[in-house]
PDB file of C-alpha atoms in Angstrom:
ATOM      1  CA  MET A  95    -103.887-160.401  46.458  1.00 51.00           C
ATOM      2  CA  GLU A  96    -101.475-157.705  45.272  1.00 51.00           C
ATOM      3  CA  ALA A  97     -99.947-160.044  42.689  1.00 50.00           C
ATOM      4  CA  LYS A  98    -103.422-160.966  41.382  1.00 49.00           C
ATOM      5  CA  TRP A  99    -104.353-157.284  41.112  1.00 48.00           C
ATOM      6  CA  LEU A 100    -101.212-156.474  39.159  1.00 49.00           C
ATOM      7  CA  LEU A 101    -101.749-159.474  36.861  1.00 50.00           C
ATOM      8  CA  PHE A 102    -105.378-158.510  36.190  1.00 49.00           C
ATOM      9  CA  PHE A 103    -104.624-154.932  35.315  1.00 51.00           C
ATOM     10  CA  THR A 104    -101.554-155.823  33.282  1.00 49.00           C
ATOM     11  CA  MET A 105    -103.598-158.248  31.178  1.00 51.00           C
ATOM     12  CA  ALA A 106    -106.397-155.702  30.783  1.00 52.00           C
ATOM     13  CA  ALA A 107    -103.985-152.995  29.712  1.00 49.00           C
ATOM     14  CA  LEU A 108    -102.263-155.289  27.215  1.00 51.00           C
ATOM     15  CA  MET A 109    -105.587-156.384  25.737  1.00 49.00           C
ATOM     16  CA  ALA A 110    -106.837-152.813  25.413  1.00 49.00           C
ATOM     17  CA  VAL A 111    -103.723-151.615  23.617  1.00 46.00           C
ATOM     18  CA  ALA A 112    -103.482-154.736  21.459  1.00 42.00           C
ATOM     19  CA  ASN A 113    -107.055-154.266  20.330  1.00 41.00           C
ATOM     20  CA  GLY A 114    -106.335-150.691  19.283  1.00 43.00           C
ATOM     21  CA  GLN A 115    -108.716-149.397  21.911  1.00 47.00           C
ATOM     22  CA  GLU A 116    -108.583-145.609  21.928  1.00 54.00           C
ATOM     23  CA  SER A 117    -111.477-144.798  24.213  1.00 66.00           C
ATOM     24  CA  VAL A 118    -113.976-146.684  26.316  1.00 75.00           C
ATOM     25  CA  LYS A 119    -117.504-145.368  26.597  1.00 86.00           C
ATOM     26  CA  PRO A 120    -118.081-144.945  30.328  1.00 90.00           C
ATOM     27  CA  LEU A 121    -120.918-146.347  32.373  1.00 96.00           C
ATOM     28  CA  VAL A 122    -122.703-143.411  33.968  1.00 96.00           C
ATOM     29  CA  LYS A 123    -124.891-142.931  37.017  1.00 96.00           C
ATOM     30  CA  ILE A 124    -126.072-139.940  38.994  1.00 96.00           C
ATOM     31  CA  VAL A 125    -125.564-140.023  42.762  1.00 95.00           C
ATOM     32  CA  LYS A 126    -126.889-137.100  44.841  1.00 94.00           C
ATOM     33  CA  GLY A 127    -126.855-134.911  41.771  1.00 94.00           C
ATOM     34  CA  LYS A 128    -123.287-135.813  40.829  1.00 95.00           C
ATOM     35  CA  LYS A 129    -122.333-137.571  37.620  1.00 97.00           C
ATOM     36  CA  LEU A 130    -120.123-140.592  38.296  1.00 98.00           C
ATOM     37  CA  CYS A 131    -118.543-142.866  35.719  1.00 98.00           C
ATOM     38  CA  ASP A 132    -116.806-146.220  35.409  1.00 97.00           C
ATOM     39  CA  LYS A 133    -114.530-146.835  32.418  1.00 96.00           C
ATOM     40  CA  GLY A 134    -113.589-150.416  33.041  1.00 95.00           C
ATOM     41  CA  TRP A 135    -109.984-151.510  33.675  1.00 95.00           C
ATOM     42  CA  GLU A 136    -108.414-148.051  33.367  1.00 96.00           C
ATOM     43  CA  CYS A 137    -110.756-146.009  35.541  1.00 97.00           C
ATOM     44  CA  LYS A 138    -112.900-148.251  37.683  1.00 95.00           C
ATOM     45  CA  GLY A 139    -115.045-147.597  40.725  1.00 92.00           C
ATOM     46  CA  TRP A 140    -117.662-144.875  40.027  1.00 96.00           C
ATOM     47  CA  SER A 141    -115.680-141.660  40.124  1.00 97.00           C
ATOM     48  CA  GLN A 142    -116.345-138.174  38.770  1.00 97.00           C
ATOM     49  CA  PHE A 143    -112.827-138.270  37.289  1.00 98.00           C
ATOM     50  CA  CYS A 144    -113.647-141.322  35.192  1.00 97.00           C
ATOM     51  CA  CYS A 145    -116.145-139.190  33.261  1.00 97.00           C
ATOM     52  CA  ASN A 146    -113.159-137.343  31.774  1.00 97.00           C
ATOM     53  CA  GLN A 147    -110.677-138.615  29.227  1.00 96.00           C
ATOM     54  CA  THR A 148    -108.379-141.245  30.671  1.00 97.00           C
ATOM     55  CA  ILE A 149    -104.620-141.353  30.169  1.00 98.00           C
ATOM     56  CA  SER A 150    -104.622-143.889  27.328  1.00 97.00           C
ATOM     57  CA  ASP A 151    -106.910-141.532  25.381  1.00 97.00           C
ATOM     58  CA  TYR A 152    -104.158-138.945  25.032  1.00 98.00           C
ATOM     59  CA  PHE A 153    -100.879-140.621  26.061  1.00 98.00           C
ATOM     60  CA  GLN A 154     -99.982-143.796  24.234  1.00 97.00           C
ATOM     61  CA  THR A 155     -97.069-146.151  23.728  1.00 98.00           C
ATOM     62  CA  TYR A 156     -95.303-144.120  21.030  1.00 98.00           C
ATOM     63  CA  GLN A 157     -95.299-141.029  23.253  1.00 98.00           C
ATOM     64  CA  PHE A 158     -93.825-142.964  26.167  1.00 98.00           C
ATOM     65  CA  GLU A 159     -91.131-144.224  23.783  1.00 98.00           C
ATOM     66  CA  ASN A 160     -90.406-140.650  22.658  1.00 97.00           C
ATOM     67  CA  LEU A 161     -90.009-139.406  26.226  1.00 98.00           C
ATOM     68  CA  PHE A 162     -87.700-142.226  27.287  1.00 98.00           C
ATOM     69  CA  ALA A 163     -85.958-142.828  23.987  1.00 97.00           C
ATOM     70  CA  LYS A 164     -82.597-144.004  25.335  1.00 96.00           C
ATOM     71  CA  ARG A 165     -83.694-146.172  28.250  1.00 97.00           C
ATOM     72  CA  ASN A 166     -83.013-149.477  26.458  1.00 97.00           C
ATOM     73  CA  THR A 167     -79.693-148.602  24.847  1.00 95.00           C
ATOM     74  CA  PRO A 168     -76.857-150.977  25.817  1.00 95.00           C
ATOM     75  CA  VAL A 169     -75.206-148.445  28.143  1.00 94.00           C
ATOM     76  CA  ALA A 170     -78.392-147.929  30.179  1.00 95.00           C
ATOM     77  CA  HIS A 171     -78.675-149.686  33.548  1.00 96.00           C
ATOM     78  CA  ALA A 172     -82.247-151.010  33.455  1.00 98.00           C
ATOM     79  CA  VAL A 173     -82.547-152.299  29.896  1.00 98.00           C
ATOM     80  CA  GLY A 174     -85.891-153.999  29.284  1.00 98.00           C
ATOM     81  CA  PHE A 175     -87.323-153.065  32.681  1.00 98.00           C
ATOM     82  CA  TRP A 176     -89.503-149.984  32.153  1.00 98.00           C
ATOM     83  CA  ASP A 177     -92.339-149.880  29.610  1.00 98.00           C
ATOM     84  CA  TYR A 178     -95.623-148.165  28.817  1.00 98.00           C
ATOM     85  CA  HIS A 179     -97.748-151.098  29.977  1.00 98.00           C
ATOM     86  CA  SER A 180     -96.216-150.939  33.450  1.00 98.00           C
ATOM     87  CA  PHE A 181     -96.952-147.227  33.676  1.00 98.00           C
ATOM     88  CA  ILE A 182    -100.544-147.392  32.422  1.00 98.00           C
ATOM     89  CA  THR A 183    -101.289-150.418  34.621  1.00 98.00           C
ATOM     90  CA  ALA A 184    -100.014-148.613  37.711  1.00 98.00           C
ATOM     91  CA  ALA A 185    -101.835-145.414  36.741  1.00 98.00           C
ATOM     92  CA  ALA A 186    -105.138-147.307  36.509  1.00 98.00           C
ATOM     93  CA  GLN A 187    -105.314-147.422  40.301  1.00 97.00           C
ATOM     94  CA  TYR A 188    -104.962-143.654  40.624  1.00 98.00           C
ATOM     95  CA  GLN A 189    -106.992-142.340  37.692  1.00 98.00           C
ATOM     96  CA  PRO A 190    -110.273-142.728  39.669  1.00 98.00           C
ATOM     97  CA  HIS A 191    -108.650-140.408  42.239  1.00 98.00           C
ATOM     98  CA  GLY A 192    -107.779-137.778  39.650  1.00 98.00           C
ATOM     99  CA  PHE A 193    -104.306-138.628  38.384  1.00 98.00           C
ATOM    100  CA  GLY A 194    -104.269-137.609  34.733  1.00 98.00           C
ATOM    101  CA  THR A 195    -108.058-137.252  34.846  1.00 98.00           C
ATOM    102  CA  THR A 196    -108.514-133.906  36.638  1.00 98.00           C
ATOM    103  CA  GLY A 197    -109.871-131.072  34.513  1.00 96.00           C
ATOM    104  CA  GLY A 198    -109.734-131.043  30.742  1.00 95.00           C
ATOM    105  CA  LYS A 199    -107.338-132.789  28.390  1.00 97.00           C
ATOM    106  CA  LEU A 200    -104.692-130.044  28.610  1.00 98.00           C
ATOM    107  CA  GLN A 201    -104.550-130.116  32.396  1.00 98.00           C
ATOM    108  CA  SER A 202    -104.451-133.911  32.399  1.00 98.00           C
ATOM    109  CA  MET A 203    -101.602-134.042  29.885  1.00 98.00           C
ATOM    110  CA  LYS A 204     -99.667-131.491  31.909  1.00 98.00           C
ATOM    111  CA  GLU A 205     -99.981-133.596  35.042  1.00 98.00           C
ATOM    112  CA  VAL A 206     -98.694-136.718  33.290  1.00 98.00           C
ATOM    113  CA  ALA A 207     -95.784-134.664  31.927  1.00 98.00           C
ATOM    114  CA  ALA A 208     -95.130-133.246  35.397  1.00 98.00           C
ATOM    115  CA  PHE A 209     -95.100-136.630  37.123  1.00 98.00           C
ATOM    116  CA  LEU A 210     -92.925-138.178  34.418  1.00 98.00           C
ATOM    117  CA  GLY A 211     -90.674-135.102  34.484  1.00 98.00           C
ATOM    118  CA  HIS A 212     -89.829-135.912  38.088  1.00 98.00           C
ATOM    119  CA  VAL A 213     -89.381-139.584  37.203  1.00 98.00           C
ATOM    120  CA  GLY A 214     -87.158-138.833  34.222  1.00 98.00           C
ATOM    121  CA  SER A 215     -84.957-136.487  36.207  1.00 98.00           C
ATOM    122  CA  LYS A 216     -84.545-138.905  39.114  1.00 98.00           C
ATOM    123  CA  THR A 217     -83.732-141.930  36.927  1.00 98.00           C
ATOM    124  CA  SER A 218     -81.599-140.295  34.241  1.00 97.00           C
ATOM    125  CA  CYS A 219     -78.065-141.192  33.270  1.00 95.00           C
ATOM    126  CA  GLY A 220     -77.930-138.378  30.719  1.00 88.00           C
ATOM    127  CA  TYR A 221     -75.172-135.798  30.659  1.00 86.00           C
ATOM    128  CA  GLY A 222     -74.300-132.766  28.577  1.00 78.00           C
ATOM    129  CA  VAL A 223     -72.973-134.454  25.438  1.00 66.00           C
ATOM    130  CA  ALA A 224     -74.916-137.730  25.716  1.00 78.00           C
ATOM    131  CA  THR A 225     -76.344-139.067  22.446  1.00 87.00           C
ATOM    132  CA  GLY A 226     -79.800-137.588  21.962  1.00 88.00           C
ATOM    133  CA  GLY A 227     -79.124-134.934  24.576  1.00 91.00           C
ATOM    134  CA  PRO A 228     -79.139-135.132  28.375  1.00 93.00           C
ATOM    135  CA  LEU A 229     -82.944-135.197  28.638  1.00 96.00           C
ATOM    136  CA  ALA A 230     -83.469-138.342  26.530  1.00 96.00           C
ATOM    137  CA  TRP A 231     -82.075-140.705  29.170  1.00 97.00           C
ATOM    138  CA  GLY A 232     -84.869-140.922  31.743  1.00 98.00           C
ATOM    139  CA  LEU A 233     -85.632-144.381  33.175  1.00 98.00           C
ATOM    140  CA  CYS A 234     -81.999-145.348  32.681  1.00 97.00           C
ATOM    141  CA  TYR A 235     -81.900-146.661  36.261  1.00 98.00           C
ATOM    142  CA  ASN A 236     -84.254-148.623  38.478  1.00 98.00           C
ATOM    143  CA  LYS A 237     -81.953-148.635  41.511  1.00 98.00           C
ATOM    144  CA  GLU A 238     -78.948-146.908  43.038  1.00 97.00           C
ATOM    145  CA  MET A 239     -75.910-148.543  41.480  1.00 95.00           C
ATOM    146  CA  SER A 240     -73.274-148.190  44.205  1.00 93.00           C
ATOM    147  CA  PRO A 241     -74.979-147.515  47.537  1.00 95.00           C
ATOM    148  CA  SER A 242     -72.648-146.121  50.162  1.00 93.00           C
ATOM    149  CA  LYS A 243     -74.701-147.322  53.132  1.00 96.00           C
ATOM    150  CA  LEU A 244     -77.707-149.423  54.117  1.00 97.00           C
ATOM    151  CA  TYR A 245     -80.033-146.442  54.813  1.00 97.00           C
ATOM    152  CA  CYS A 246     -81.222-147.976  58.087  1.00 97.00           C
ATOM    153  CA  ASP A 247     -82.473-145.466  60.661  1.00 97.00           C
ATOM    154  CA  ASP A 248     -82.814-147.037  64.119  1.00 95.00           C
ATOM    155  CA  TYR A 249     -85.078-144.210  65.235  1.00 96.00           C
ATOM    156  CA  TYR A 250     -87.865-146.211  63.576  1.00 96.00           C
ATOM    157  CA  LYS A 251     -86.861-149.579  65.104  1.00 95.00           C
ATOM    158  CA  TYR A 252     -90.278-150.048  66.724  1.00 97.00           C
ATOM    159  CA  THR A 253     -92.395-149.046  63.727  1.00 97.00           C
ATOM    160  CA  TYR A 254     -90.261-149.979  60.716  1.00 98.00           C
ATOM    161  CA  PRO A 255     -87.365-152.080  62.038  1.00 98.00           C
ATOM    162  CA  CYS A 256     -84.612-152.830  59.566  1.00 98.00           C
ATOM    163  CA  THR A 257     -84.342-156.391  58.358  1.00 97.00           C
ATOM    164  CA  PRO A 258     -80.839-157.708  59.028  1.00 96.00           C
ATOM    165  CA  GLY A 259     -78.661-157.663  55.941  1.00 94.00           C
ATOM    166  CA  VAL A 260     -81.191-155.711  53.873  1.00 97.00           C
ATOM    167  CA  SER A 261     -80.224-152.470  52.152  1.00 98.00           C
ATOM    168  CA  TYR A 262     -82.750-149.660  51.828  1.00 98.00           C
ATOM    169  CA  HIS A 263     -80.924-147.769  49.095  1.00 98.00           C
ATOM    170  CA  GLY A 264     -82.717-145.967  46.291  1.00 98.00           C
ATOM    171  CA  ARG A 265     -85.020-147.989  44.076  1.00 98.00           C
ATOM    172  CA  GLY A 266     -87.907-147.176  41.777  1.00 98.00           C
ATOM    173  CA  ALA A 267     -89.311-144.464  39.523  1.00 98.00           C
ATOM    174  CA  LEU A 268     -89.222-141.837  42.276  1.00 98.00           C
ATOM    175  CA  PRO A 269     -86.469-143.588  44.212  1.00 98.00           C
ATOM    176  CA  ILE A 270     -87.335-144.736  47.725  1.00 98.00           C
ATOM    177  CA  TYR A 271     -84.641-144.459  50.400  1.00 97.00           C
ATOM    178  CA  TRP A 272     -84.576-145.480  54.086  1.00 98.00           C
ATOM    179  CA  ASN A 273     -86.365-148.235  55.994  1.00 98.00           C
ATOM    180  CA  TYR A 274     -89.216-145.993  57.151  1.00 97.00           C
ATOM    181  CA  ASN A 275     -90.061-144.926  53.596  1.00 97.00           C
ATOM    182  CA  TYR A 276     -90.069-148.520  52.371  1.00 98.00           C
ATOM    183  CA  GLY A 277     -92.223-149.445  55.358  1.00 98.00           C
ATOM    184  CA  GLU A 278     -94.738-146.659  54.830  1.00 98.00           C
ATOM    185  CA  THR A 279     -94.962-147.272  51.081  1.00 98.00           C
ATOM    186  CA  GLY A 280     -95.343-151.013  51.627  1.00 98.00           C
ATOM    187  CA  ASP A 281     -98.148-150.454  54.128  1.00 98.00           C
ATOM    188  CA  ALA A 282     -99.993-148.280  51.623  1.00 98.00           C
ATOM    189  CA  LEU A 283     -99.555-150.711  48.734  1.00 98.00           C
ATOM    190  CA  LYS A 284    -100.051-153.829  50.885  1.00 98.00           C
ATOM    191  CA  VAL A 285     -96.675-155.212  49.842  1.00 98.00           C
ATOM    192  CA  ASP A 286     -93.944-156.244  52.286  1.00 98.00           C
ATOM    193  CA  LEU A 287     -91.326-153.760  51.136  1.00 98.00           C
ATOM    194  CA  LEU A 288     -89.730-153.516  54.581  1.00 98.00           C
ATOM    195  CA  ASN A 289     -88.490-157.096  54.359  1.00 98.00           C
ATOM    196  CA  HIS A 290     -88.280-157.133  50.570  1.00 98.00           C
ATOM    197  CA  PRO A 291     -87.337-153.714  49.178  1.00 98.00           C
ATOM    198  CA  GLU A 292     -85.967-155.506  46.123  1.00 98.00           C
ATOM    199  CA  TYR A 293     -89.549-156.020  44.944  1.00 98.00           C
ATOM    200  CA  ILE A 294     -89.387-152.443  43.623  1.00 98.00           C
ATOM    201  CA  GLU A 295     -86.447-153.151  41.339  1.00 98.00           C
ATOM    202  CA  ASN A 296     -87.977-156.455  40.180  1.00 98.00           C
ATOM    203  CA  ASN A 297     -91.418-155.187  39.132  1.00 98.00           C
ATOM    204  CA  ALA A 298     -91.809-152.061  37.003  1.00 98.00           C
ATOM    205  CA  THR A 299     -95.561-151.813  37.624  1.00 98.00           C
ATOM    206  CA  LEU A 300     -94.969-151.838  41.372  1.00 98.00           C
ATOM    207  CA  ALA A 301     -92.184-149.275  40.962  1.00 98.00           C
ATOM    208  CA  PHE A 302     -94.526-146.913  39.087  1.00 98.00           C
ATOM    209  CA  GLN A 303     -97.303-147.656  41.567  1.00 98.00           C
ATOM    210  CA  ALA A 304     -95.077-146.635  44.488  1.00 98.00           C
ATOM    211  CA  ALA A 305     -94.104-143.425  42.704  1.00 98.00           C
ATOM    212  CA  LEU A 306     -97.732-142.596  41.922  1.00 98.00           C
ATOM    213  CA  TRP A 307     -98.718-143.240  45.538  1.00 98.00           C
ATOM    214  CA  ARG A 308     -96.071-140.738  46.603  1.00 98.00           C
ATOM    215  CA  TRP A 309     -97.350-138.227  44.011  1.00 98.00           C
ATOM    216  CA  MET A 310    -100.951-138.583  45.175  1.00 98.00           C
ATOM    217  CA  THR A 311    -100.310-138.734  48.938  1.00 98.00           C
ATOM    218  CA  PRO A 312     -99.213-135.925  51.285  1.00 97.00           C
ATOM    219  CA  VAL A 313     -95.755-136.499  52.734  1.00 93.00           C
ATOM    220  CA  LYS A 314     -97.004-135.213  56.101  1.00 91.00           C
ATOM    221  CA  LYS A 315    -100.372-134.506  57.659  1.00 89.00           C
ATOM    222  CA  HIS A 316    -101.749-131.011  57.049  1.00 90.00           C
ATOM    223  CA  GLN A 317     -99.710-130.741  53.862  1.00 95.00           C
ATOM    224  CA  PRO A 318    -100.965-131.115  50.289  1.00 97.00           C
ATOM    225  CA  SER A 319     -99.859-133.822  47.886  1.00 98.00           C
ATOM    226  CA  ALA A 320     -97.873-133.111  44.733  1.00 98.00           C
ATOM    227  CA  HIS A 321    -101.076-133.867  42.809  1.00 98.00           C
ATOM    228  CA  ASP A 322    -103.031-131.353  44.884  1.00 98.00           C
ATOM    229  CA  VAL A 323    -100.589-128.503  44.345  1.00 98.00           C
ATOM    230  CA  PHE A 324    -100.288-129.215  40.624  1.00 98.00           C
ATOM    231  CA  VAL A 325    -103.953-129.462  39.655  1.00 98.00           C
ATOM    232  CA  GLY A 326    -104.995-126.540  41.857  1.00 95.00           C
ATOM    233  CA  SER A 327    -107.133-128.356  44.404  1.00 96.00           C
ATOM    234  CA  TRP A 328    -104.825-127.024  47.119  1.00 97.00           C
ATOM    235  CA  LYS A 329    -105.681-123.514  48.313  1.00 96.00           C
ATOM    236  CA  PRO A 330    -102.686-121.731  49.858  1.00 97.00           C
ATOM    237  CA  THR A 331    -103.123-120.253  53.332  1.00 96.00           C
ATOM    238  CA  LYS A 332    -101.902-116.808  54.287  1.00 97.00           C
ATOM    239  CA  ASN A 333     -98.731-118.420  55.637  1.00 96.00           C
ATOM    240  CA  ASP A 334     -98.227-120.228  52.325  1.00 97.00           C
ATOM    241  CA  THR A 335     -98.563-116.960  50.455  1.00 96.00           C
ATOM    242  CA  LEU A 336     -96.038-115.297  52.753  1.00 97.00           C
ATOM    243  CA  ALA A 337     -93.736-118.262  52.108  1.00 97.00           C
ATOM    244  CA  LYS A 338     -94.179-117.693  48.338  1.00 97.00           C
ATOM    245  CA  ARG A 339     -95.723-121.143  47.916  1.00 97.00           C
ATOM    246  CA  VAL A 340     -98.144-121.100  45.000  1.00 97.00           C
ATOM    247  CA  PRO A 341     -99.914-123.927  43.100  1.00 98.00           C
ATOM    248  CA  GLY A 342     -97.990-125.290  40.126  1.00 98.00           C
ATOM    249  CA  PHE A 343     -94.998-127.358  39.141  1.00 98.00           C
ATOM    250  CA  GLY A 344     -92.634-125.553  41.503  1.00 98.00           C
ATOM    251  CA  ALA A 345     -94.755-126.580  44.456  1.00 98.00           C
ATOM    252  CA  THR A 346     -94.569-130.262  43.423  1.00 98.00           C
ATOM    253  CA  MET A 347     -90.816-130.088  43.953  1.00 98.00           C
ATOM    254  CA  ASN A 348     -91.423-128.435  47.315  1.00 98.00           C
ATOM    255  CA  VAL A 349     -93.810-131.199  48.391  1.00 98.00           C
ATOM    256  CA  LEU A 350     -91.552-134.042  47.261  1.00 97.00           C
ATOM    257  CA  TYR A 351     -88.119-132.703  48.166  1.00 97.00           C
ATOM    258  CA  GLY A 352     -88.540-129.744  50.519  1.00 96.00           C
ATOM    259  CA  ASP A 353     -85.313-127.955  51.408  1.00 96.00           C
ATOM    260  CA  GLN A 354     -83.203-130.353  49.365  1.00 95.00           C
ATOM    261  CA  VAL A 355     -84.341-128.541  46.211  1.00 97.00           C
ATOM    262  CA  CYS A 356     -86.442-125.513  47.140  1.00 97.00           C
ATOM    263  CA  GLY A 357     -85.698-122.150  48.708  1.00 97.00           C
ATOM    264  CA  ARG A 358     -82.076-122.403  47.589  1.00 96.00           C
ATOM    265  CA  GLY A 359     -82.155-120.084  44.614  1.00 96.00           C
ATOM    266  CA  ASP A 360     -81.361-121.058  41.036  1.00 96.00           C
ATOM    267  CA  VAL A 361     -79.772-124.470  41.687  1.00 97.00           C
ATOM    268  CA  ASP A 362     -78.991-127.252  39.224  1.00 96.00           C
ATOM    269  CA  THR A 363     -81.016-129.918  41.037  1.00 96.00           C
ATOM    270  CA  MET A 364     -84.179-127.846  40.619  1.00 98.00           C
ATOM    271  CA  ASN A 365     -83.409-126.816  37.059  1.00 97.00           C
ATOM    272  CA  ASN A 366     -82.809-130.412  35.985  1.00 97.00           C
ATOM    273  CA  ILE A 367     -86.290-131.444  37.094  1.00 98.00           C
ATOM    274  CA  ILE A 368     -87.830-128.415  35.385  1.00 98.00           C
ATOM    275  CA  SER A 369     -85.915-129.136  32.173  1.00 98.00           C
ATOM    276  CA  HIS A 370     -87.312-132.654  31.995  1.00 98.00           C
ATOM    277  CA  TYR A 371     -90.846-131.367  32.528  1.00 98.00           C
ATOM    278  CA  LEU A 372     -90.537-128.755  29.769  1.00 98.00           C
ATOM    279  CA  TYR A 373     -88.933-131.272  27.408  1.00 98.00           C
ATOM    280  CA  TYR A 374     -91.776-133.727  27.974  1.00 98.00           C
ATOM    281  CA  LEU A 375     -94.416-131.031  27.448  1.00 98.00           C
ATOM    282  CA  ASP A 376     -92.858-130.358  24.050  1.00 98.00           C
ATOM    283  CA  LEU A 377     -92.643-134.039  23.094  1.00 98.00           C
ATOM    284  CA  MET A 378     -96.260-134.658  24.133  1.00 98.00           C
ATOM    285  CA  GLY A 379     -97.434-131.839  21.883  1.00 97.00           C
ATOM    286  CA  VAL A 380     -98.527-129.580  24.737  1.00 98.00           C
ATOM    287  CA  GLY A 381     -95.656-127.120  24.440  1.00 98.00           C
ATOM    288  CA  ARG A 382     -93.516-125.626  27.202  1.00 98.00           C
ATOM    289  CA  GLU A 383     -95.348-122.322  26.905  1.00 97.00           C
ATOM    290  CA  GLU A 384     -98.182-123.992  28.831  1.00 97.00           C
ATOM    291  CA  ALA A 385     -95.937-124.505  31.860  1.00 97.00           C
ATOM    292  CA  GLY A 386     -96.804-121.118  33.319  1.00 96.00           C
ATOM    293  CA  PRO A 387     -94.785-118.162  34.593  1.00 97.00           C
ATOM    294  CA  HIS A 388     -91.456-118.429  36.392  1.00 96.00           C
ATOM    295  CA  GLU A 389     -92.862-118.225  39.918  1.00 95.00           C
ATOM    296  CA  VAL A 390     -95.233-121.133  39.160  1.00 97.00           C
ATOM    297  CA  LEU A 391     -92.590-123.259  37.435  1.00 98.00           C
ATOM    298  CA  THR A 392     -89.800-122.944  40.002  1.00 98.00           C
ATOM    299  CA  CYS A 393     -89.491-123.151  43.778  1.00 98.00           C
ATOM    300  CA  GLU A 394     -86.281-121.176  44.105  1.00 97.00           C
ATOM    301  CA  GLU A 395     -87.886-118.576  46.378  1.00 97.00           C
ATOM    302  CA  GLN A 396     -90.406-120.838  48.100  1.00 98.00           C
ATOM    303  CA  LYS A 397     -89.970-121.603  51.769  1.00 97.00           C
ATOM    304  CA  PRO A 398     -89.759-125.411  52.010  1.00 96.00           C
ATOM    305  CA  PHE A 399     -92.755-127.367  53.293  1.00 94.00           C
ATOM    306  CA  THR A 400     -90.315-129.784  54.914  1.00 86.00           C
ATOM    307  CA  VAL A 401     -86.885-129.298  56.452  1.00 85.00           C
ATOM    308  CA  SER A 402     -85.088-132.619  56.227  1.00 77.00           C
ATOM    309  CA  PRO A 403     -83.186-134.158  59.119  1.00 68.00           C
ATOM    310  CA  SER A 404     -79.514-134.543  58.366  1.00 52.00           C
ATOM    311  CA  SER A 405     -79.926-138.333  58.313  1.00 35.00           C
ATOM    312  CA  ALA A 406     -82.195-138.055  55.268  1.00 42.00           C
ATOM    313  CA  SER A 407     -80.000-135.691  53.309  1.00 38.00           C
ATOM    314  CA  SER A 408     -79.597-138.262  50.532  1.00 40.00           C
ATOM    315  CA  SER A 409     -83.228-139.390  50.393  1.00 43.00           C
ATOM    316  CA  SER A 410     -84.042-137.608  47.165  1.00 42.00           C
ATOM    317  CA  SER A 411     -80.663-137.519  45.510  1.00 39.00           C
TER     318      SER A 411
END
């Protein structure tokens, strides 16, 4: 079923782009006073978000190529793997839930830049004097090149038992580490990633889909998702305010990485993610001035949502 779904949406996305389709007029109906729309392959299922512009209306192949300009150079490690069609096909499942379709065009473009900023930072092989600059090398990797261990945690042997001989090292657009993360992601996507984590490095659409699921889904109960904190649907509690957690890009790092990045002051790991986001805002024509003030952009003073166990200290490296 999953393979058929991916094939259907991939073909639909390819046909839409090949036909020069810039915008689809939505089907509209009113349900209990609310306007709901269906835009076909890219935003399907009667959602209020599908009444807004969809991602292909404002983010197209040439922009994807600009953001990830060096990913197919001979020295990159995933040449020919990542492409726009894989991204837009994966995003089609989440646009009805608000990914890239929440608010107006500016807000939507900022969210795409934010998500891809994380992706670019986590998959980059850029360095200070790299050709094109260090920020042009996102999507250079689709897996950890020299894993130092199997990332098998026996604590989860009853829920997500490790498959003998299988390595759960980092793979994907927002790299997945550890058996329990592969298991949870696989359950959500209805793909057997616990037994076959290599599916992520073999299918770019699935890799983007897993990353988007992580973006749209709270890491823990009673916590917001990265999407929620970015688009402003999350309302901080008094405790959040005291912890200096505020909606914005900084909070997306807090949700995804917790104490590995946030609450540690002005550290390079945080600044690298921010730099990719600002760079992508510029390339998409939004401009980094739209990123917001320092306290919204960073998480250097935010108390982490999550304190990682020592066993997971490499899970977001």
